[in-house]
PDB file of C-alpha atoms in Angstrom:
ATOM      1  CA  MET A  19      46.675   1.184 114.591  1.00 46.00           C
ATOM      2  CA  SER A  20      45.276   4.230 116.386  1.00 46.00           C
ATOM      3  CA  VAL A  21      45.755   7.792 115.257  1.00 44.00           C
ATOM      4  CA  ASP A  22      48.119   8.342 118.202  1.00 49.00           C
ATOM      5  CA  GLU A  23      50.517   5.565 117.225  1.00 49.00           C
ATOM      6  CA  PRO A  24      53.631   6.561 115.246  1.00 50.00           C
ATOM      7  CA  ARG A  25      53.424   5.924 111.486  1.00 51.00           C
ATOM      8  CA  ASP A  26      55.502   3.064 110.128  1.00 49.00           C
ATOM      9  CA  PRO A  27      58.628   4.814 108.729  1.00 50.00           C
ATOM     10  CA  SER A  28      58.697   2.470 105.711  1.00 47.00           C
ATOM     11  CA  PHE A  29      55.610   4.274 104.406  1.00 45.00           C
ATOM     12  CA  ALA A  30      57.217   7.711 104.537  1.00 46.00           C
ATOM     13  CA  PRO A  31      58.285   9.203 101.203  1.00 47.00           C
ATOM     14  CA  VAL A  32      61.997   9.004 100.537  1.00 48.00           C
ATOM     15  CA  GLU A  33      63.218  12.518  99.748  1.00 50.00           C
ATOM     16  CA  ARG A  34      66.996  12.682  99.880  1.00 48.00           C
ATOM     17  CA  SER A  35      68.416  15.645  98.034  1.00 52.00           C
ATOM     18  CA  ASP A  36      71.931  14.257  98.542  1.00 55.00           C
ATOM     19  CA  HIS A  37      71.141  10.948  96.830  1.00 58.00           C
ATOM     20  CA  PRO A  38      73.523  10.482  93.840  1.00 70.00           C
ATOM     21  CA  LEU A  39      70.640   9.682  91.486  1.00 76.00           C
ATOM     22  CA  LYS A  40      68.897  12.892  92.514  1.00 73.00           C
ATOM     23  CA  ARG A  41      71.986  14.866  91.542  1.00 76.00           C
ATOM     24  CA  LEU A  42      72.192  13.084  88.197  1.00 77.00           C
ATOM     25  CA  SER A  43      68.583  13.885  87.322  1.00 75.00           C
ATOM     26  CA  LYS A  44      69.509  17.377  86.131  1.00 76.00           C
ATOM     27  CA  PHE A  45      71.557  15.806  83.318  1.00 78.00           C
ATOM     28  CA  THR A  46      68.857  13.479  81.976  1.00 77.00           C
ATOM     29  CA  GLU A  47      65.117  13.274  81.372  1.00 77.00           C
ATOM     30  CA  ALA A  48      65.155   9.638  82.499  1.00 78.00           C
ATOM     31  CA  ARG A  49      63.042   8.927  85.566  1.00 79.00           C
ATOM     32  CA  ILE A  50      65.613   8.414  88.315  1.00 79.00           C
ATOM     33  CA  GLY A  51      65.726   9.358  91.987  1.00 78.00           C
ATOM     34  CA  LEU A  52      61.918   9.648  92.195  1.00 78.00           C
ATOM     35  CA  GLY A  53      61.635   8.499  95.788  1.00 78.00           C
ATOM     36  CA  ARG A  54      58.961   6.115  97.044  1.00 77.00           C
ATOM     37  CA  ARG A  55      55.840   5.893  99.139  1.00 82.00           C
ATOM     38  CA  GLY A  56      55.770   2.472 100.737  1.00 83.00           C
ATOM     39  CA  ALA A  57      56.170  -0.050  97.918  1.00 84.00           C
ATOM     40  CA  GLY A  58      55.146   2.463  95.238  1.00 85.00           C
ATOM     41  CA  LEU A  59      55.999   5.849  93.816  1.00 84.00           C
ATOM     42  CA  PRO A  60      55.051   9.200  95.310  1.00 86.00           C
ATOM     43  CA  THR A  61      51.806  10.604  93.942  1.00 88.00           C
ATOM     44  CA  ALA A  62      53.538  13.344  91.907  1.00 86.00           C
ATOM     45  CA  ALA A  63      55.774  10.807  90.156  1.00 83.00           C
ATOM     46  CA  ARG A  64      52.827   8.527  89.379  1.00 86.00           C
ATOM     47  CA  LEU A  65      50.825  11.409  87.914  1.00 88.00           C
ATOM     48  CA  ASP A  66      53.805  12.558  85.840  1.00 86.00           C
ATOM     49  CA  PHE A  67      54.217   9.033  84.453  1.00 84.00           C
ATOM     50  CA  ALA A  68      50.514   8.816  83.587  1.00 88.00           C
ATOM     51  CA  GLU A  69      50.657  12.172  81.804  1.00 88.00           C
ATOM     52  CA  ALA A  70      53.717  11.126  79.769  1.00 85.00           C
ATOM     53  CA  HIS A  71      52.041   7.854  78.807  1.00 87.00           C
ATOM     54  CA  ALA A  72      48.923   9.730  77.656  1.00 90.00           C
ATOM     55  CA  LYS A  73      51.033  12.126  75.566  1.00 88.00           C
ATOM     56  CA  ALA A  74      52.783   9.186  73.906  1.00 87.00           C
ATOM     57  CA  ARG A  75      49.458   7.549  73.010  1.00 88.00           C
ATOM     58  CA  ASP A  76      48.100  10.857  71.716  1.00 85.00           C
ATOM     59  CA  ALA A  77      51.191  11.316  69.527  1.00 86.00           C
ATOM     60  CA  VAL A  78      50.695   7.924  67.876  1.00 88.00           C
ATOM     61  CA  HIS A  79      47.076   8.745  67.008  1.00 88.00           C
ATOM     62  CA  SER A  80      47.442  12.484  66.329  1.00 89.00           C
ATOM     63  CA  GLU A  81      46.319  13.968  63.026  1.00 92.00           C
ATOM     64  CA  PHE A  82      49.000  14.564  60.403  1.00 95.00           C
ATOM     65  CA  ARG A  83      48.661  18.140  59.150  1.00 95.00           C
ATOM     66  CA  ALA A  84      50.108  17.439  55.705  1.00 96.00           C
ATOM     67  CA  GLU A  85      48.461  20.421  54.009  1.00 96.00           C
ATOM     68  CA  ALA A  86      49.732  22.852  56.647  1.00 96.00           C
ATOM     69  CA  ILE A  87      53.281  21.503  56.266  1.00 97.00           C
ATOM     70  CA  ALA A  88      53.043  21.841  52.482  1.00 97.00           C
ATOM     71  CA  ARG A  89      51.801  25.436  52.812  1.00 97.00           C
ATOM     72  CA  THR A  90      54.647  26.348  55.155  1.00 97.00           C
ATOM     73  CA  LEU A  91      57.197  24.924  52.724  1.00 97.00           C
ATOM     74  CA  ALA A  92      55.507  26.627  49.759  1.00 96.00           C
ATOM     75  CA  ASP A  93      55.628  29.964  51.601  1.00 96.00           C
ATOM     76  CA  ALA A  94      59.379  29.410  52.018  1.00 95.00           C
ATOM     77  CA  GLY A  95      59.738  28.849  48.275  1.00 95.00           C
ATOM     78  CA  PHE A  96      59.868  25.050  48.111  1.00 96.00           C
ATOM     79  CA  GLU A  97      57.699  22.977  45.775  1.00 96.00           C
ATOM     80  CA  THR A  98      55.891  20.007  47.348  1.00 97.00           C
ATOM     81  CA  LEU A  99      54.151  16.801  46.317  1.00 97.00           C
ATOM     82  CA  ALA A 100      51.659  14.867  48.473  1.00 97.00           C
ATOM     83  CA  VAL A 101      51.758  11.063  48.404  1.00 97.00           C
ATOM     84  CA  GLU A 102      50.341   8.168  50.395  1.00 97.00           C
ATOM     85  CA  SER A 103      51.488   4.705  51.365  1.00 97.00           C
ATOM     86  CA  ARG A 104      49.315   1.627  50.955  1.00 97.00           C
ATOM     87  CA  ALA A 105      48.167   1.930  54.571  1.00 96.00           C
ATOM     88  CA  GLN A 106      44.779   3.521  53.908  1.00 90.00           C
ATOM     89  CA  ASP A 107      43.987   4.496  57.503  1.00 93.00           C
ATOM     90  CA  ARG A 108      45.730   4.790  60.852  1.00 93.00           C
ATOM     91  CA  ALA A 109      44.475   1.488  62.207  1.00 93.00           C
ATOM     92  CA  THR A 110      45.839  -0.345  59.155  1.00 95.00           C
ATOM     93  CA  TYR A 111      49.092   1.584  59.420  1.00 95.00           C
ATOM     94  CA  LEU A 112      49.628   0.420  63.002  1.00 94.00           C
ATOM     95  CA  ARG A 113      48.678  -3.206  62.305  1.00 95.00           C
ATOM     96  CA  ARG A 114      50.531  -3.537  58.983  1.00 96.00           C
ATOM     97  CA  PRO A 115      53.949  -1.860  59.051  1.00 96.00           C
ATOM     98  CA  ASP A 116      54.748  -3.406  55.658  1.00 97.00           C
ATOM     99  CA  LEU A 117      52.058  -1.331  53.946  1.00 97.00           C
ATOM    100  CA  GLY A 118      53.624   1.855  55.294  1.00 97.00           C
ATOM    101  CA  ARG A 119      56.792   0.983  53.358  1.00 97.00           C
ATOM    102  CA  ARG A 120      55.024   0.670  50.005  1.00 97.00           C
ATOM    103  CA  LEU A 121      53.681   3.453  47.807  1.00 97.00           C
ATOM    104  CA  ALA A 122      50.074   3.599  46.719  1.00 97.00           C
ATOM    105  CA  GLU A 123      50.025   3.083  42.955  1.00 96.00           C
ATOM    106  CA  ALA A 124      48.470   6.490  42.251  1.00 96.00           C
ATOM    107  CA  SER A 125      51.250   8.138  44.258  1.00 97.00           C
ATOM    108  CA  ARG A 126      53.904   6.182  42.360  1.00 95.00           C
ATOM    109  CA  GLU A 127      52.511   7.445  39.053  1.00 95.00           C
ATOM    110  CA  LYS A 128      52.415  11.016  40.384  1.00 95.00           C
ATOM    111  CA  LEU A 129      56.098  10.796  41.308  1.00 96.00           C
ATOM    112  CA  ARG A 130      57.096   9.281  37.970  1.00 94.00           C
ATOM    113  CA  ALA A 131      55.326  12.134  36.205  1.00 93.00           C
ATOM    114  CA  ALA A 132      57.330  14.633  38.295  1.00 92.00           C
ATOM    115  CA  ALA A 133      60.666  12.948  37.557  1.00 87.00           C
ATOM    116  CA  GLY A 134      62.790  15.152  35.329  1.00 75.00           C
ATOM    117  CA  PRO A 135      66.548  15.543  35.271  1.00 78.00           C
ATOM    118  CA  ARG A 136      68.524  13.481  37.726  1.00 87.00           C
ATOM    119  CA  PHE A 137      67.744  14.966  41.164  1.00 95.00           C
ATOM    120  CA  ASP A 138      70.590  15.228  43.648  1.00 96.00           C
ATOM    121  CA  LEU A 139      68.242  14.948  46.634  1.00 97.00           C
ATOM    122  CA  VAL A 140      64.639  14.352  47.586  1.00 97.00           C
ATOM    123  CA  VAL A 141      63.492  15.264  51.102  1.00 98.00           C
ATOM    124  CA  VAL A 142      60.491  13.308  52.360  1.00 98.00           C
ATOM    125  CA  VAL A 143      58.426  14.529  55.320  1.00 98.00           C
ATOM    126  CA  GLY A 144      56.393  11.621  56.718  1.00 97.00           C
ATOM    127  CA  ASP A 145      54.071  11.247  59.696  1.00 96.00           C
ATOM    128  CA  GLY A 146      55.559   8.056  61.142  1.00 95.00           C
ATOM    129  CA  LEU A 147      54.630   7.131  64.707  1.00 95.00           C
ATOM    130  CA  SER A 148      54.422  10.720  65.960  1.00 94.00           C
ATOM    131  CA  ALA A 149      52.631  13.191  63.719  1.00 94.00           C
ATOM    132  CA  THR A 150      52.975  15.528  66.711  1.00 93.00           C
ATOM    133  CA  ALA A 151      56.722  15.766  66.059  1.00 94.00           C
ATOM    134  CA  VAL A 152      56.383  16.244  62.302  1.00 96.00           C
ATOM    135  CA  ASN A 153      53.672  18.877  62.633  1.00 95.00           C
ATOM    136  CA  ALA A 154      55.906  20.817  65.022  1.00 94.00           C
ATOM    137  CA  HIS A 155      59.349  20.507  63.425  1.00 94.00           C
ATOM    138  CA  GLY A 156      59.104  18.847  59.987  1.00 96.00           C
ATOM    139  CA  ALA A 157      58.805  21.927  57.781  1.00 97.00           C
ATOM    140  CA  GLU A 158      61.421  23.858  59.785  1.00 96.00           C
ATOM    141  CA  VAL A 159      64.045  21.111  59.564  1.00 97.00           C
ATOM    142  CA  ALA A 160      63.325  20.435  55.872  1.00 97.00           C
ATOM    143  CA  GLY A 161      63.610  24.133  55.029  1.00 96.00           C
ATOM    144  CA  GLY A 162      66.817  24.533  57.029  1.00 96.00           C
ATOM    145  CA  LEU A 163      68.391  21.533  55.324  1.00 96.00           C
ATOM    146  CA  LEU A 164      67.466  22.609  51.790  1.00 97.00           C
ATOM    147  CA  SER A 165      68.593  26.191  52.369  1.00 95.00           C
ATOM    148  CA  ALA A 166      72.025  24.982  53.529  1.00 95.00           C
ATOM    149  CA  LEU A 167      72.773  23.002  50.348  1.00 96.00           C
ATOM    150  CA  PRO A 168      74.806  24.369  47.404  1.00 95.00           C
ATOM    151  CA  LYS A 169      72.781  26.476  44.965  1.00 94.00           C
ATOM    152  CA  GLU A 170      73.833  24.304  42.037  1.00 95.00           C
ATOM    153  CA  TRP A 171      72.181  21.202  43.459  1.00 96.00           C
ATOM    154  CA  THR A 172      69.109  19.898  41.633  1.00 95.00           C
ATOM    155  CA  LEU A 173      66.431  19.359  44.275  1.00 96.00           C
ATOM    156  CA  ALA A 174      63.258  17.342  43.862  1.00 96.00           C
ATOM    157  CA  PRO A 175      59.986  18.701  45.231  1.00 97.00           C
ATOM    158  CA  VAL A 176      59.630  17.999  48.952  1.00 98.00           C
ATOM    159  CA  VAL A 177      57.432  14.914  49.253  1.00 98.00           C
ATOM    160  CA  VAL A 178      54.869  15.034  52.069  1.00 98.00           C
ATOM    161  CA  ALA A 179      53.961  11.408  52.771  1.00 97.00           C
ATOM    162  CA  THR A 180      50.965  10.139  54.752  1.00 97.00           C
ATOM    163  CA  GLY A 181      51.049   6.708  56.380  1.00 96.00           C
ATOM    164  CA  ALA A 182      54.832   6.603  56.066  1.00 97.00           C
ATOM    165  CA  ARG A 183      57.417   4.246  57.468  1.00 97.00           C
ATOM    166  CA  VAL A 184      61.140   4.948  57.064  1.00 97.00           C
ATOM    167  CA  ALA A 185      61.593   2.650  54.060  1.00 97.00           C
ATOM    168  CA  LEU A 186      58.917   4.511  52.071  1.00 97.00           C
ATOM    169  CA  SER A 187      61.729   6.884  51.080  1.00 97.00           C
ATOM    170  CA  ASP A 188      63.177   4.068  48.912  1.00 97.00           C
ATOM    171  CA  PRO A 189      60.358   3.778  46.333  1.00 97.00           C
ATOM    172  CA  ILE A 190      59.884   7.564  46.473  1.00 97.00           C
ATOM    173  CA  GLY A 191      63.532   8.217  45.627  1.00 96.00           C
ATOM    174  CA  GLU A 192      63.474   5.466  43.015  1.00 96.00           C
ATOM    175  CA  ALA A 193      60.363   6.832  41.264  1.00 96.00           C
ATOM    176  CA  LEU A 194      61.835  10.349  41.145  1.00 96.00           C
ATOM    177  CA  GLY A 195      65.284   9.142  40.115  1.00 94.00           C
ATOM    178  CA  ALA A 196      66.997  10.864  43.064  1.00 96.00           C
ATOM    179  CA  LYS A 197      70.596  10.137  44.009  1.00 96.00           C
ATOM    180  CA  ILE A 198      69.875  10.629  47.720  1.00 97.00           C
ATOM    181  CA  ALA A 199      66.673  10.395  49.751  1.00 98.00           C
ATOM    182  CA  LEU A 200      66.337  11.895  53.208  1.00 98.00           C
ATOM    183  CA  MET A 201      63.265  11.015  55.259  1.00 98.00           C
ATOM    184  CA  LEU A 202      62.127  13.226  58.139  1.00 98.00           C
ATOM    185  CA  ILE A 203      59.686  11.193  60.208  1.00 97.00           C
ATOM    186  CA  GLY A 204      58.067  11.130  63.641  1.00 95.00           C
ATOM    187  CA  GLU A 205      59.903   8.732  65.951  1.00 94.00           C
ATOM    188  CA  ARG A 206      58.202   6.216  68.184  1.00 91.00           C
ATOM    189  CA  PRO A 207      57.139   8.317  71.208  1.00 88.00           C
ATOM    190  CA  GLY A 208      58.619   7.423  74.566  1.00 83.00           C
ATOM    191  CA  LEU A 209      57.894   8.423  78.132  1.00 78.00           C
ATOM    192  CA  SER A 210      60.509  11.193  78.037  1.00 80.00           C
ATOM    193  CA  ALA A 211      59.544  12.715  74.674  1.00 85.00           C
ATOM    194  CA  ALA A 212      56.553  12.366  72.380  1.00 86.00           C
ATOM    195  CA  ASN A 213      57.678  15.056  69.911  1.00 90.00           C
ATOM    196  CA  SER A 214      60.964  13.649  68.614  1.00 92.00           C
ATOM    197  CA  LEU A 215      61.773  13.767  64.896  1.00 95.00           C
ATOM    198  CA  GLY A 216      64.145  11.347  63.174  1.00 96.00           C
ATOM    199  CA  ALA A 217      66.070  11.788  59.903  1.00 97.00           C
ATOM    200  CA  TYR A 218      67.112   8.839  57.708  1.00 97.00           C
ATOM    201  CA  LEU A 219      69.513   9.279  54.781  1.00 97.00           C
ATOM    202  CA  THR A 220      69.882   6.746  51.957  1.00 97.00           C
ATOM    203  CA  PHE A 221      72.276   7.025  49.012  1.00 97.00           C
ATOM    204  CA  GLY A 222      70.907   5.375  45.874  1.00 96.00           C
ATOM    205  CA  PRO A 223      67.376   4.787  47.199  1.00 97.00           C
ATOM    206  CA  LYS A 224      65.548   1.830  45.689  1.00 95.00           C
ATOM    207  CA  THR A 225      63.115  -0.813  46.839  1.00 93.00           C
ATOM    208  CA  GLY A 226      64.872  -3.460  48.910  1.00 92.00           C
ATOM    209  CA  ARG A 227      67.370  -1.269  50.722  1.00 94.00           C
ATOM    210  CA  SER A 228      67.993  -2.293  54.344  1.00 93.00           C
ATOM    211  CA  ASP A 229      68.523  -0.268  57.510  1.00 92.00           C
ATOM    212  CA  ALA A 230      72.257  -0.933  57.167  1.00 94.00           C
ATOM    213  CA  ASP A 231      72.154   1.254  54.035  1.00 95.00           C
ATOM    214  CA  ARG A 232      70.887   4.287  55.984  1.00 96.00           C
ATOM    215  CA  ASN A 233      72.231   6.871  58.375  1.00 95.00           C
ATOM    216  CA  CYS A 234      70.016   8.077  61.200  1.00 95.00           C
ATOM    217  CA  VAL A 235      70.015  11.361  63.115  1.00 95.00           C
ATOM    218  CA  SER A 236      67.464  11.117  65.920  1.00 93.00           C
ATOM    219  CA  ASN A 237      66.044  13.064  68.860  1.00 93.00           C
ATOM    220  CA  ILE A 238      65.426  16.242  66.854  1.00 95.00           C
ATOM    221  CA  ARG A 239      63.308  18.385  69.173  1.00 93.00           C
ATOM    222  CA  PRO A 240      63.712  21.425  71.424  1.00 91.00           C
ATOM    223  CA  GLY A 241      64.893  19.245  74.345  1.00 86.00           C
ATOM    224  CA  GLY A 242      67.321  17.256  72.184  1.00 89.00           C
ATOM    225  CA  LEU A 243      69.049  18.200  68.914  1.00 93.00           C
ATOM    226  CA  SER A 244      67.654  21.647  68.171  1.00 94.00           C
ATOM    227  CA  PRO A 245      65.559  21.786  64.946  1.00 93.00           C
ATOM    228  CA  GLN A 246      67.489  24.945  64.016  1.00 90.00           C
ATOM    229  CA  ILE A 247      70.818  23.107  64.243  1.00 94.00           C
ATOM    230  CA  ALA A 248      69.514  19.852  62.756  1.00 95.00           C
ATOM    231  CA  GLY A 249      69.043  21.318  59.261  1.00 94.00           C
ATOM    232  CA  GLU A 250      72.700  22.332  59.003  1.00 92.00           C
ATOM    233  CA  LYS A 251      73.884  19.038  60.507  1.00 93.00           C
ATOM    234  CA  LEU A 252      71.839  17.044  58.006  1.00 96.00           C
ATOM    235  CA  ALA A 253      73.079  19.174  55.111  1.00 95.00           C
ATOM    236  CA  GLY A 254      76.649  18.294  56.085  1.00 94.00           C
ATOM    237  CA  LEU A 255      75.804  14.592  56.199  1.00 95.00           C
ATOM    238  CA  VAL A 256      74.083  14.790  52.793  1.00 96.00           C
ATOM    239  CA  LEU A 257      77.122  16.498  51.248  1.00 95.00           C
ATOM    240  CA  ARG A 258      79.393  13.841  52.750  1.00 94.00           C
ATOM    241  CA  ALA A 259      77.219  11.066  51.282  1.00 95.00           C
ATOM    242  CA  ALA A 260      77.289  12.723  47.855  1.00 95.00           C
ATOM    243  CA  GLU A 261      81.068  13.163  48.011  1.00 93.00           C
ATOM    244  CA  LEU A 262      81.738   9.518  48.898  1.00 94.00           C
ATOM    245  CA  GLY A 263      78.841   7.991  46.951  1.00 94.00           C
ATOM    246  CA  LEU A 264      77.569   5.927  49.893  1.00 94.00           C
ATOM    247  CA  SER A 265      75.524   5.891  53.072  1.00 95.00           C
ATOM    248  CA  GLY A 266      74.841   3.545  55.958  1.00 93.00           C
ATOM    249  CA  THR A 267      77.478   1.759  57.998  1.00 89.00           C
ATOM    250  CA  ARG A 268      80.316   3.002  55.788  1.00 87.00           C
ATOM    251  CA  LEU A 269      79.401   6.684  56.156  1.00 89.00           C
ATOM    252  CA  LYS A 270      80.713   8.283  59.348  1.00 80.00           C
ATOM    253  CA  ASP A 271      79.430  11.507  60.854  1.00 71.00           C
ATOM    254  CA  ASP A 272      82.543  13.656  61.211  1.00 64.00           C
ATOM    255  CA  ALA A 273      80.662  16.667  62.576  1.00 56.00           C
ATOM    256  CA  ASP A 274      81.846  17.825  65.999  1.00 53.00           C
ATOM    257  CA  ASP A 275      78.772  18.832  68.015  1.00 49.00           C
ATOM    258  CA  ARG A 276      80.729  19.726  71.142  1.00 41.00           C
ATOM    259  CA  PRO A 277      80.809  23.332  72.402  1.00 39.00           C
ATOM    260  CA  ALA A 278      83.120  25.718  70.590  1.00 38.00           C
ATOM    261  CA  LEU A 279      85.535  25.836  73.552  1.00 33.00           C
ATOM    262  CA  ALA A 280      86.469  22.200  72.896  1.00 36.00           C
ATOM    263  CA  ALA A 281      89.754  21.613  71.092  1.00 37.00           C
ATOM    264  CA  PRO A 282      89.241  21.119  67.326  1.00 40.00           C
ATOM    265  CA  ALA A 283      89.725  17.621  65.990  1.00 39.00           C
ATOM    266  CA  ALA A 284      92.884  16.949  64.011  1.00 39.00           C
ATOM    267  CA  ALA A 285      92.460  17.150  60.254  1.00 39.00           C
ATOM    268  CA  LEU A 286      92.212  13.871  58.373  1.00 39.00           C
ATOM    269  CA  PRO A 287      93.827  13.084  55.039  1.00 41.00           C
ATOM    270  CA  ALA A 288      91.520  13.366  52.040  1.00 40.00           C
ATOM    271  CA  GLY A 289      89.235  10.347  51.797  1.00 40.00           C
ATOM    272  CA  ALA A 290      90.001   9.120  55.321  1.00 40.00           C
ATOM    273  CA  GLU A 291      87.175   8.261  57.698  1.00 39.00           C
ATOM    274  CA  ARG A 292      87.132   8.777  61.432  1.00 37.00           C
ATOM    275  CA  GLU A 293      86.129   5.872  63.652  1.00 37.00           C
ATOM    276  CA  SER A 294      82.701   6.181  65.297  1.00 32.00           C
TER     277      SER A 294
END
């Protein structure tokens, strides 16, 4: 083909501002309505994808700043304890998820020594699969949650856990004798967000609990559920779990997160649960 011949139109980028997917893109971070260049994506979309993939990989391997989180919490007036799982390094943690659910024996003894009166709640801040998220939001969400609880509650020291999987909150809560354990942990990074924090609540934590025994609040980040709002939301869920004496599939989140202009939900009789 000579330079004077017209270019094959199938190789032109598709840029239709009136395409329905293009209009929907302002409501979601999902990659839709990107257009195309021949059989592939436009260069800008390919570069954006590559950048997001690199950020996700970096989040998985990022350094967990446990001491900085502990200092931030201490400055806010909260006592902390540092513990570790049986995953001794990051490579082991990624290859052996089971070790991230089990406490190192020295950490178990440290927690047993700190156990005093029956604690109402222990908050655990763990690195998970995105230390990036925990470094950014973990201390803020933990502090907001604890500050929103009744003053008469007996709170365990905040446990800062390295090499943590979600279920590590079970032996931690069990060793401290806590009624409720709430784990704040970095979620598996995706191509839309690498800085998302998850919260997992378990009533009566003990080794052997399953995911059906937990409640999860996810996507805590500036582009999702605001870290400032998340603390109050989690406090409400914790109080509900304490009131009913349960968590997991039987505990419903009755909080209405819609804008204030929405009509308020009808009141329920005492003890009733709303369908979710």
